[in-house]
Coordinates of C-alpha atoms in Angstrom, one line a residue:
Chain A
M47 CA 126.1 145.3 102.4
F48 CA 124.7 142.4 100.3
D49 CA 125.8 144.1 97.1
Q50 CA 129.5 143.5 98.0
P51 CA 130.9 140.1 96.9
E52 CA 133.2 139.6 99.9
S53 CA 132.2 138.4 103.3
F54 CA 131.1 141.0 105.9
V55 CA 129.8 141.1 109.4
T56 CA 126.2 141.9 110.1
S57 CA 125.1 144.4 112.8
D58 CA 124.2 141.5 115.1
G59 CA 127.7 140.0 114.7
R60 CA 127.1 137.2 112.3
T61 CA 129.5 136.6 109.3
I62 CA 127.9 136.5 105.9
G63 CA 130.2 134.8 103.4
G64 CA 130.4 134.7 99.6
V65 CA 127.8 133.1 97.3
M66 CA 127.3 129.5 98.1
M67 CA 124.5 128.6 95.8
E68 CA 123.3 130.4 92.7
M69 CA 120.2 129.7 90.7
K70 CA 120.6 131.0 87.1
N71 CA 117.5 131.6 84.9
I72 CA 115.6 128.6 86.3
T73 CA 112.5 127.6 84.3
L74 CA 110.4 124.6 85.4
R75 CA 107.4 123.3 83.5
F76 CA 104.9 120.5 84.2
G77 CA 103.5 119.8 80.8
G78 CA 102.0 123.1 79.8
V79 CA 102.0 124.6 83.2
V80 CA 105.0 126.9 84.0
A81 CA 105.7 126.6 87.7
I82 CA 108.9 128.6 87.7
Q83 CA 109.7 131.1 85.0
D84 CA 113.2 132.4 84.5
I85 CA 114.2 133.0 88.1
S86 CA 117.7 133.8 89.3
F87 CA 118.9 134.5 92.8
D88 CA 121.7 133.4 95.0
I89 CA 122.2 132.2 98.6
R90 CA 125.2 133.4 100.5
E91 CA 127.1 131.5 103.1
G92 CA 125.8 132.0 106.6
E93 CA 122.6 133.9 105.7
I94 CA 119.0 133.1 106.3
R95 CA 117.4 133.4 102.9
A96 CA 113.6 133.3 102.6
I97 CA 111.5 132.6 99.6
I98 CA 108.0 133.9 100.0
G99 CA 104.9 134.3 97.9
P100 CA 101.2 133.6 97.9
N101 CA 99.9 130.0 97.5
G102 CA 100.7 128.6 94.2
A103 CA 103.5 131.0 93.5
G104 CA 106.0 128.2 92.9
K105 CA 108.0 128.4 96.1
S106 CA 107.9 124.7 96.9
S107 CA 108.8 123.9 93.3
M108 CA 111.8 126.1 93.8
L109 CA 112.9 124.3 96.9
N110 CA 112.4 121.0 95.1
V111 CA 114.7 122.2 92.3
I112 CA 117.4 123.1 94.9
S113 CA 117.1 119.8 96.6
G114 CA 117.0 117.8 93.4
F115 CA 113.5 116.5 93.6
Y116 CA 112.7 118.4 90.4
N117 CA 115.1 119.0 87.5
P118 CA 114.4 122.3 85.7
Q119 CA 114.0 122.3 81.9
E120 CA 116.1 125.5 81.6
G121 CA 118.7 127.2 83.7
E122 CA 121.6 126.3 85.8
V123 CA 122.2 125.5 89.5
W124 CA 125.6 126.5 90.8
Y125 CA 126.9 125.2 94.1
K126 CA 130.2 126.1 95.7
G127 CA 131.4 127.7 92.5
E128 CA 130.6 124.7 90.3
R129 CA 127.8 124.0 87.9
R130 CA 125.7 121.2 89.3
P131 CA 124.7 118.5 86.8
S132 CA 121.2 117.1 87.0
M133 CA 121.2 115.1 90.2
K134 CA 119.0 112.7 92.1
P135 CA 117.7 113.9 95.5
F136 CA 119.9 111.5 97.4
E137 CA 123.0 112.8 95.6
V138 CA 122.1 116.4 96.5
A139 CA 121.6 115.4 100.1
R140 CA 125.1 113.8 100.0
Q141 CA 126.5 117.1 98.9
G142 CA 125.5 118.6 102.2
I143 CA 122.0 120.0 101.4
A144 CA 119.5 118.8 104.0
R145 CA 115.8 119.6 103.9
T146 CA 112.5 119.3 105.6
F147 CA 109.1 118.9 104.0
Q148 CA 105.9 120.9 104.2
N149 CA 103.9 117.7 105.0
I150 CA 106.4 116.3 107.4
A151 CA 108.2 113.2 106.0
L152 CA 109.5 111.4 109.0
F153 CA 110.0 107.6 109.6
E154 CA 106.8 107.1 111.5
G155 CA 107.7 103.7 112.7
M156 CA 111.0 104.7 114.3
S157 CA 111.8 106.5 117.5
V158 CA 112.8 110.1 117.6
L159 CA 116.4 109.0 118.2
D160 CA 116.5 106.6 115.3
N161 CA 114.9 109.2 113.0
V162 CA 117.6 111.8 113.9
M163 CA 120.3 109.1 113.5
T164 CA 119.3 108.6 109.9
G165 CA 120.5 112.1 109.4
R166 CA 124.0 110.9 110.1
L167 CA 123.9 108.1 107.5
N168 CA 126.2 110.0 105.2
H169 CA 128.8 110.4 107.9
M170 CA 129.2 106.7 108.4
K171 CA 132.0 105.2 106.3
A172 CA 132.8 102.0 108.2
G173 CA 132.7 98.8 106.1
I174 CA 130.1 96.1 106.6
L175 CA 132.7 93.7 108.1
S176 CA 133.8 96.3 110.6
Q177 CA 130.2 96.9 111.5
A178 CA 129.4 93.2 111.8
F179 CA 132.1 92.6 114.3
W180 CA 131.7 96.0 116.0
Y181 CA 135.4 96.9 116.1
G182 CA 137.5 99.8 115.2
S183 CA 136.1 102.4 112.9
A184 CA 132.5 101.2 113.2
Q185 CA 132.4 101.5 117.0
R186 CA 134.2 104.9 117.0
E187 CA 131.8 106.2 114.3
E188 CA 128.7 105.1 116.1
T189 CA 129.8 106.8 119.3
E190 CA 130.7 110.0 117.5
N191 CA 127.5 110.1 115.5
R192 CA 125.5 109.4 118.6
E193 CA 127.2 112.3 120.3
V194 CA 126.3 114.7 117.5
V195 CA 122.7 113.5 117.6
E196 CA 122.4 113.9 121.3
R197 CA 123.7 117.5 121.0
V198 CA 121.1 118.3 118.3
L199 CA 118.3 116.8 120.4
D200 CA 119.5 118.8 123.3
F201 CA 119.8 122.0 121.2
L202 CA 116.2 121.6 119.9
E203 CA 114.9 120.7 123.4
I204 CA 113.5 117.3 122.4
Q205 CA 115.8 115.2 124.6
H206 CA 112.8 114.0 126.7
I207 CA 111.0 112.4 123.8
R208 CA 114.1 110.7 122.3
K209 CA 112.7 107.1 122.8
T210 CA 109.1 108.0 121.7
P211 CA 107.9 106.6 118.4
V212 CA 107.4 109.5 116.1
S213 CA 103.9 108.5 115.2
R214 CA 102.8 109.4 118.7
L215 CA 104.0 112.9 118.7
P216 CA 101.9 116.0 118.1
Y217 CA 102.4 118.0 114.9
G218 CA 104.6 120.8 116.3
L219 CA 107.0 118.3 117.8
K220 CA 107.1 116.3 114.6
K221 CA 108.2 119.4 112.8
R222 CA 111.0 119.9 115.3
V223 CA 112.1 116.3 115.0
E224 CA 112.3 116.8 111.2
L225 CA 114.4 119.8 111.7
A226 CA 116.6 117.8 114.1
R227 CA 117.1 115.1 111.5
A228 CA 118.1 117.7 108.9
L229 CA 120.4 119.4 111.3
A230 CA 122.1 116.1 112.4
A231 CA 123.4 115.8 108.8
D232 CA 125.6 118.8 109.6
P233 CA 124.4 120.5 106.4
K234 CA 126.1 123.2 104.4
I235 CA 122.7 124.4 103.4
L236 CA 119.5 123.7 105.3
L237 CA 116.2 123.9 103.3
L238 CA 113.0 124.4 105.3
D239 CA 109.7 124.0 103.5
E240 CA 107.1 126.0 105.3
P241 CA 108.6 125.3 108.8
M242 CA 105.8 127.1 110.5
A243 CA 102.8 125.9 108.5
G244 CA 99.9 124.8 110.6
M245 CA 101.4 125.9 113.9
N246 CA 99.9 128.0 116.6
V247 CA 101.5 131.3 117.6
E248 CA 103.5 129.8 120.4
E249 CA 104.9 127.0 118.2
K250 CA 105.7 129.6 115.5
E251 CA 107.7 131.6 118.0
D252 CA 109.6 128.5 119.2
M253 CA 110.4 127.5 115.6
S254 CA 111.6 131.1 114.7
R255 CA 113.8 131.0 117.8
F256 CA 115.3 127.6 116.8
I257 CA 115.9 128.7 113.2
L258 CA 117.7 131.8 114.5
D259 CA 119.7 129.8 117.0
V260 CA 120.8 127.2 114.5
N261 CA 122.0 129.9 112.2
D262 CA 123.7 131.7 115.0
E263 CA 125.2 128.7 116.8
F264 CA 126.4 126.6 113.8
G265 CA 126.6 129.3 111.2
T266 CA 124.3 127.1 109.0
T267 CA 123.1 128.7 105.8
I268 CA 119.4 128.4 105.8
A269 CA 116.9 128.8 102.9
L270 CA 113.3 128.7 103.9
I271 CA 109.9 129.0 102.3
E272 CA 106.9 130.6 104.0
H273 CA 103.7 132.2 102.9
D274 CA 103.3 133.9 106.3
M275 CA 105.1 137.2 105.5
S276 CA 105.3 138.6 109.0
V277 CA 107.3 135.8 110.6
V278 CA 109.7 135.7 107.7
M279 CA 110.5 139.4 107.7
D280 CA 111.6 139.2 111.3
I281 CA 114.1 136.3 110.9
S282 CA 115.6 136.5 107.4
D283 CA 118.5 138.4 106.0
R284 CA 117.2 138.5 102.4
V285 CA 113.9 137.6 100.8
V286 CA 113.0 136.5 97.3
V287 CA 109.4 137.1 96.5
M288 CA 107.6 135.0 94.0
D289 CA 104.2 135.3 92.4
Y290 CA 102.7 133.1 89.6
G291 CA 106.1 131.5 89.0
K292 CA 107.9 134.8 88.5
K293 CA 110.3 136.7 90.8
I294 CA 108.8 140.0 91.7
G295 CA 111.1 141.1 94.4
D296 CA 114.5 140.3 96.0
G297 CA 116.3 142.1 98.8
T298 CA 116.4 142.8 102.5
P299 CA 113.1 142.6 104.3
K300 CA 113.0 146.4 104.4
D301 CA 113.5 146.7 100.6
V302 CA 110.9 144.0 99.9
R303 CA 108.3 145.5 102.2
S304 CA 108.3 148.8 100.4
N305 CA 108.3 147.1 96.9
Q306 CA 105.1 148.0 95.1
A307 CA 104.9 144.7 93.2
V308 CA 105.1 142.8 96.4
I309 CA 102.4 144.8 98.1
D310 CA 100.2 144.3 95.1
A311 CA 100.7 140.5 95.1
Y312 CA 99.9 140.2 98.8
L313 CA 97.1 142.7 99.1
G314 CA 95.7 142.3 95.7
V315 CA 95.5 145.1 93.2
A316 CA 92.5 146.6 91.4
H317 CA 92.4 145.7 87.8
D318 CA 90.8 148.3 85.7
Chain B
M117 CA 103.7 57.4 131.3
F118 CA 101.8 59.2 128.6
P119 CA 99.3 57.5 126.3
D120 CA 100.9 56.7 123.0
Q121 CA 98.3 58.6 121.1
F122 CA 99.3 61.8 122.9
L123 CA 102.9 61.2 122.2
F124 CA 102.3 60.7 118.5
G125 CA 100.5 64.0 118.6
V126 CA 103.5 65.7 120.1
E127 CA 105.7 64.1 117.5
V128 CA 103.4 65.3 114.7
M129 CA 103.6 68.8 116.2
L130 CA 107.4 68.8 116.4
N131 CA 107.5 67.7 112.7
G132 CA 105.0 70.5 111.9
L133 CA 107.3 73.0 113.6
M134 CA 110.2 71.9 111.4
A135 CA 108.1 72.1 108.2
G136 CA 106.9 75.5 109.5
V137 CA 110.5 76.8 109.6
L138 CA 110.7 76.3 105.8
Y139 CA 107.4 78.1 105.2
A140 CA 108.7 80.9 107.5
L141 CA 111.9 81.2 105.5
V142 CA 110.1 81.7 102.2
A143 CA 107.6 84.1 103.8
L144 CA 110.5 86.0 105.2
G145 CA 111.9 86.7 101.7
F146 CA 108.5 88.0 100.7
V147 CA 108.3 90.4 103.8
L148 CA 111.8 91.8 103.1
I149 CA 111.0 92.9 99.6
F150 CA 107.4 93.9 100.4
K151 CA 108.4 96.2 103.3
A152 CA 111.2 98.0 101.4
S153 CA 109.5 98.5 98.1
G154 CA 105.8 97.5 98.3
I155 CA 106.4 94.8 95.7
F156 CA 104.7 91.5 96.3
N157 CA 107.3 89.2 94.9
Y158 CA 105.6 86.2 93.3
A159 CA 109.0 85.0 92.2
Q160 CA 110.2 84.3 95.7
G161 CA 109.7 80.6 95.4
V162 CA 111.3 80.5 92.0
M163 CA 114.3 82.3 93.5
A164 CA 114.6 79.4 96.0
L165 CA 114.5 77.0 93.1
F166 CA 116.9 79.0 91.1
G167 CA 119.3 79.2 94.0
A168 CA 119.2 75.5 94.7
L169 CA 119.5 74.6 91.0
T170 CA 122.6 76.8 90.6
L171 CA 124.1 75.4 93.7
V172 CA 123.8 71.8 92.5
G173 CA 125.0 72.9 89.0
I174 CA 128.1 74.5 90.4
M175 CA 128.9 71.7 92.9
D176 CA 128.5 69.0 90.2
G177 CA 130.5 71.0 87.7
Q178 CA 127.6 71.0 85.2
V179 CA 128.1 73.1 82.1
P180 CA 125.4 75.8 82.1
F181 CA 123.3 76.1 79.0
A182 CA 124.7 72.7 78.0
H183 CA 121.7 71.8 75.8
L184 CA 121.9 75.2 74.0
I185 CA 125.6 75.0 73.5
N186 CA 125.4 71.4 72.2
S187 CA 122.6 72.2 69.7
V188 CA 124.3 75.3 68.4
F189 CA 127.9 74.0 68.1
G190 CA 127.1 70.3 67.6
T191 CA 129.2 69.5 70.7
D192 CA 128.4 67.0 73.4
V193 CA 129.4 68.7 76.7
H194 CA 127.6 68.2 80.0
H195 CA 130.2 68.4 82.7
F196 CA 133.4 70.2 83.4
G197 CA 134.6 67.1 85.2
W198 CA 135.2 68.8 88.5
H199 CA 133.4 69.1 91.8
V200 CA 133.4 72.3 93.8
P201 CA 133.3 72.0 97.6
A202 CA 129.9 72.9 99.1
F203 CA 131.1 75.9 101.0
L204 CA 132.7 77.5 98.0
S205 CA 129.7 76.8 95.9
I206 CA 127.4 78.4 98.4
L207 CA 129.6 81.5 98.3
L208 CA 129.5 81.5 94.5
V209 CA 125.7 81.2 94.4
M210 CA 125.4 84.1 96.8
V211 CA 127.3 86.2 94.3
V212 CA 124.9 84.9 91.6
M213 CA 122.0 86.0 93.8
V214 CA 123.4 89.5 94.2
G215 CA 123.9 89.6 90.4
L216 CA 120.3 88.5 90.0
A217 CA 119.1 91.2 92.4
W218 CA 121.0 93.8 90.5
C219 CA 119.5 92.6 87.2
V220 CA 116.0 92.6 88.6
Q221 CA 116.4 96.2 89.8
H222 CA 118.3 97.4 86.7
F223 CA 116.3 95.8 84.0
I224 CA 112.8 95.7 85.5
F225 CA 111.9 97.7 88.5
R226 CA 114.0 100.8 87.7
H227 CA 111.6 101.3 84.8
L228 CA 108.5 100.8 86.9
V229 CA 109.1 103.3 89.7
G230 CA 105.8 104.8 90.8
Q231 CA 103.6 102.3 89.1
E232 CA 100.5 100.7 90.7
P233 CA 101.2 97.7 93.0
I234 CA 99.2 95.4 90.6
I235 CA 101.6 96.3 87.8
L236 CA 104.6 95.5 90.0
F237 CA 103.0 92.2 91.0
M238 CA 102.4 91.3 87.4
A239 CA 106.0 92.1 86.7
T240 CA 107.1 89.6 89.4
I241 CA 104.8 86.9 87.8
G242 CA 106.6 87.5 84.5
L243 CA 109.9 87.4 86.4
A244 CA 108.9 84.1 88.0
Y245 CA 108.2 82.4 84.7
F246 CA 111.2 83.8 83.1
M247 CA 113.5 82.6 85.9
E248 CA 111.8 79.2 85.8
G249 CA 112.5 78.9 82.1
F250 CA 115.9 80.3 82.4
G251 CA 116.8 77.9 85.2
D252 CA 115.5 75.1 83.1
M253 CA 117.6 76.2 80.1
M254 CA 120.7 76.8 82.2
W255 CA 120.7 73.6 84.3
N256 CA 118.1 71.4 82.6
S257 CA 114.9 70.1 84.3
E258 CA 116.0 66.7 85.8
I259 CA 115.4 66.2 89.4
K260 CA 118.7 66.6 91.1
K261 CA 120.1 65.3 94.3
L262 CA 121.4 68.0 96.6
D263 CA 124.0 66.8 99.2
I264 CA 126.0 69.5 100.9
G265 CA 126.8 67.2 103.8
I266 CA 123.9 67.9 106.1
P267 CA 123.2 64.8 108.2
Q268 CA 120.0 63.1 107.2
G269 CA 117.6 60.5 108.7
G270 CA 116.0 60.2 112.1
S271 CA 118.1 61.2 115.1
M272 CA 118.7 58.0 117.0
W273 CA 119.8 60.1 120.0
I274 CA 116.5 61.8 120.3
E275 CA 114.6 58.5 119.8
E276 CA 116.6 56.7 122.5
A277 CA 116.4 59.6 124.9
T278 CA 112.6 60.0 124.6
S279 CA 111.5 56.3 124.3
F280 CA 111.0 56.0 128.0
L281 CA 108.1 58.5 127.9
G282 CA 105.6 56.0 126.4
G283 CA 104.7 52.4 126.6
T284 CA 106.1 49.4 124.6
N285 CA 104.6 50.7 121.3
F286 CA 106.4 54.0 121.5
Y287 CA 110.0 54.0 120.3
G288 CA 110.7 57.7 121.0
F289 CA 110.2 60.8 118.8
F290 CA 111.3 60.5 115.2
I291 CA 112.8 63.8 114.1
D292 CA 114.8 64.1 111.0
K293 CA 118.3 65.5 111.6
L294 CA 118.0 67.5 108.4
E295 CA 115.1 69.4 109.9
I296 CA 116.9 70.1 113.1
V297 CA 119.8 71.6 111.1
A298 CA 117.3 73.5 108.9
S299 CA 115.7 75.0 112.0
L300 CA 119.1 76.0 113.5
V301 CA 120.2 77.6 110.3
A302 CA 116.9 79.4 110.1
I303 CA 117.2 80.7 113.6
V304 CA 120.8 82.0 112.9
L305 CA 119.7 83.5 109.7
V306 CA 116.9 85.5 111.4
I307 CA 119.2 86.7 114.2
V308 CA 121.7 87.9 111.6
L309 CA 119.0 89.6 109.6
V310 CA 117.6 91.4 112.6
A311 CA 121.0 92.4 113.8
F312 CA 121.8 93.7 110.3
A313 CA 118.6 95.8 110.1
Q314 CA 119.0 97.2 113.6
Y315 CA 122.7 97.9 114.0
T316 CA 124.3 98.6 110.6
K317 CA 124.3 101.7 108.5
Q318 CA 122.8 99.8 105.6
G319 CA 120.2 98.2 107.8
R320 CA 119.2 101.5 109.1
A321 CA 118.9 102.9 105.6
M322 CA 116.8 99.8 104.7
R323 CA 114.4 100.5 107.5
A324 CA 114.2 104.1 106.5
V325 CA 113.3 103.2 103.0
A326 CA 110.7 100.8 104.2
D327 CA 109.1 103.6 106.2
D328 CA 109.1 106.6 103.8
H329 CA 110.7 106.9 100.4
Q330 CA 110.7 110.6 100.2
A331 CA 112.3 111.1 103.7
A332 CA 114.9 108.5 102.8
L333 CA 115.9 110.3 99.7
S334 CA 116.2 113.6 101.7
V335 CA 118.8 112.1 104.1
G336 CA 120.8 110.8 101.2
I337 CA 119.8 107.2 100.8
S338 CA 119.9 105.8 97.3
L339 CA 116.6 103.9 96.8
S340 CA 118.0 101.7 94.0
F341 CA 120.9 100.6 96.1
I342 CA 118.5 99.6 98.9
W343 CA 116.3 97.7 96.5
V344 CA 119.3 95.8 95.2
L345 CA 120.2 95.1 98.8
V346 CA 116.8 93.8 99.8
W347 CA 116.5 91.6 96.7
S348 CA 119.9 90.2 97.5
L349 CA 118.9 89.5 101.1
A350 CA 115.7 87.9 99.8
G351 CA 117.9 85.9 97.5
F352 CA 120.0 84.6 100.3
V353 CA 116.9 83.7 102.3
A354 CA 115.5 82.0 99.3
L355 CA 118.8 80.1 98.8
V356 CA 118.7 78.8 102.3
A357 CA 115.1 77.7 101.9
G358 CA 116.0 76.1 98.6
I359 CA 119.0 74.2 100.1
M360 CA 116.9 72.9 102.9
W361 CA 114.0 71.9 100.7
G362 CA 116.2 70.5 98.1
A363 CA 118.2 68.4 100.5
K364 CA 115.0 67.0 101.8
S365 CA 113.1 66.2 98.6
G366 CA 115.5 66.8 95.8
V367 CA 115.8 69.9 93.7
Q368 CA 112.8 69.8 91.4
F369 CA 110.6 72.4 89.7
S370 CA 107.7 71.8 92.1
L371 CA 110.0 73.6 94.6
S372 CA 108.7 76.9 93.2
L373 CA 105.2 75.9 94.4
I374 CA 106.2 76.3 98.0
A375 CA 105.9 80.0 97.4
L376 CA 102.1 79.5 97.3
K377 CA 102.2 78.0 100.8
A378 CA 103.9 81.2 101.9
L379 CA 100.8 83.1 101.0
P380 CA 98.6 81.9 103.8
V381 CA 101.6 82.3 106.1
L382 CA 101.7 86.0 105.1
M383 CA 98.0 86.3 105.7
L384 CA 98.5 85.1 109.2
G385 CA 101.6 87.0 110.0
G386 CA 101.0 90.2 108.2
F387 CA 102.9 91.3 105.0
T388 CA 105.1 93.7 106.8
S389 CA 106.2 91.8 109.9
I390 CA 109.4 89.7 110.2
P391 CA 108.3 88.1 113.5
G392 CA 104.9 87.7 111.8
A393 CA 106.4 85.7 109.0
I394 CA 108.2 83.4 111.4
V395 CA 105.2 82.8 113.8
G396 CA 102.9 82.5 110.8
G397 CA 105.1 79.9 109.2
L398 CA 105.2 77.9 112.4
I399 CA 101.5 78.1 112.9
V400 CA 100.8 76.9 109.4
G401 CA 103.4 74.1 109.7
V402 CA 102.0 72.8 113.0
G403 CA 98.4 73.6 112.2
E404 CA 98.3 71.5 109.0
K405 CA 100.1 68.5 110.5
L406 CA 98.0 68.5 113.6
F407 CA 94.8 69.0 111.7
E408 CA 95.6 66.1 109.5
F409 CA 96.5 63.9 112.4
L410 CA 93.5 64.8 114.6
I411 CA 90.7 65.5 112.2
G412 CA 91.8 65.1 108.6
A413 CA 93.0 61.5 108.5
P414 CA 90.4 60.0 110.9
F415 CA 87.3 61.9 109.7
L416 CA 87.8 63.6 106.4
G417 CA 89.7 61.0 104.4
G418 CA 93.1 62.7 104.7
A419 CA 95.1 65.0 102.4
T420 CA 93.9 68.0 104.3
E421 CA 97.4 69.4 104.3
N422 CA 96.8 70.7 100.7
W423 CA 94.1 73.1 101.7
F424 CA 94.2 73.6 105.5
A425 CA 96.6 76.6 105.3
Y426 CA 94.4 78.4 102.8
M427 CA 91.3 77.8 104.9
L428 CA 93.1 79.1 107.9
A429 CA 94.1 82.2 105.9
L430 CA 90.6 82.7 104.8
V431 CA 89.4 82.7 108.4
F432 CA 92.1 85.2 109.3
L433 CA 91.1 87.4 106.3
V434 CA 87.6 87.7 107.6
F435 CA 88.4 88.3 111.3
R436 CA 91.8 89.9 111.3
P437 CA 92.7 91.2 107.9
Q438 CA 96.0 92.8 109.0
G439 CA 97.3 89.5 110.3
L440 CA 98.7 88.7 113.7
F441 CA 101.5 91.3 113.7
G442 CA 100.6 93.6 110.8
E443 CA 99.9 97.2 111.4
K444 CA 96.2 97.9 111.9
I445 CA 94.6 99.3 108.8
I446 CA 93.0 102.6 109.6
E447 CA 91.4 104.5 106.8
R448 CA 90.9 108.1 107.6
V449 CA 87.5 109.2 106.3

């Protein structure tokens, strides 16, 4: 199904569209260290795309390339059919690519509600004067954005902690608030950096459910990174497997699971 | 009736409050920049001076760089011969302050992203001396009178209304009208700033940047825009402080030294707290005047105002290093 360029409907009734983002021959180096070596893959509209690999495989670097935190030395990033010039992270975010971080980057001093509201910043267009006197577009915008945020809070079941300062929340909830903030931006592509890292089984199940629900409900394209293979296989449509900065597998979870190179990378292989 | 001595004490305290407002204003400028970018801006006081100098220059129609122009072209120009109304001049200086903020970001701090705090601090020292020299070259170094129409002199109304409190030797509280205006302006300024930070898109982005740079980037906030914004705001605050200070004691280069008084204020209030800057400023203002009145002048030979604030800051550093309102410093081991 994924080999056809046009959109199609999956067995569970979701629509997968054409290619939304394409990485072409990306190479990223830090000094002499090659973090990513000549990797190409694409992300299609509406799918859940996972990037997996053992620690140090270059997954996070890849996510940072997509979100503009790193600029690769070689290769091209194509987004919505256009080549993306080298961009700053905030410019990438303004193009509709939202992300979360492995080591949670929330605004610790603000409440949950304020944190999630920052996700709406790029949807606010009212001028400073209009905001100052609280009339017309500013007032309308604030109300609209507030509604979106409340829906997201509701959806992720964190309504009850909306006024709580983020610094007081436990780890699992912080992860969810971060997801809420990214989701509030109404992103075209949602990038999740190890959304389940450091979670217990129950929290992992919750997070998996939310990721599936977000994709299902809003049709959001999701690219996520995980090193826990089992969770990823259950929720993603297609998987890129990385090891030592190289791509060693790419395909549906079923394909990838039976790929010998992937099995070797994960289980280790005897060198003789 | 109250004893005269007590009433004089109250008057000293009131005057201390008024002086404290100005300290608070300068400290506020520090806090704005420090919160958003981690830069301790040594040049805050010079910004106040520069703002006041530019204001006088524009109002009086001074030719900028007159000395330079005259020595290069052999001319003898000093004034354009016009006077610009105060209100319009203030607006123009605000534009200049925004321009200054942009230059500071574009030519200095853009190149120092990710550097150690001490490097950033050194850069602001360089900036301070550059601006002092530049201001001197642009508007020359005479002491200038700044009159934007703020009433001055003791308020007769307050004196008359309060004279009944004491005996025959007490003529009522002497409070300078200028200082009353300064306090009102400062209060309005703080309210506007807080409302801006809380309720506008840019303010929200500003708070986000102050909290976490990486997270701010990921929601699409341009750090350099926010930095220009906070330097502009700090510039406006400096301008207000510069106008008040300049109206009181003339625009002179010692104005930049008030920045140093803001240091103990920050030690008291905490470097990251806007209410802290205000309360700290008031405490220092009242504290140094009262100390001089009660202990300094009678027992220590006076002139304690020069060092009292620093002593107070030292005590705070020992017993409460994060200041009154600063976040508690917890180091995870």
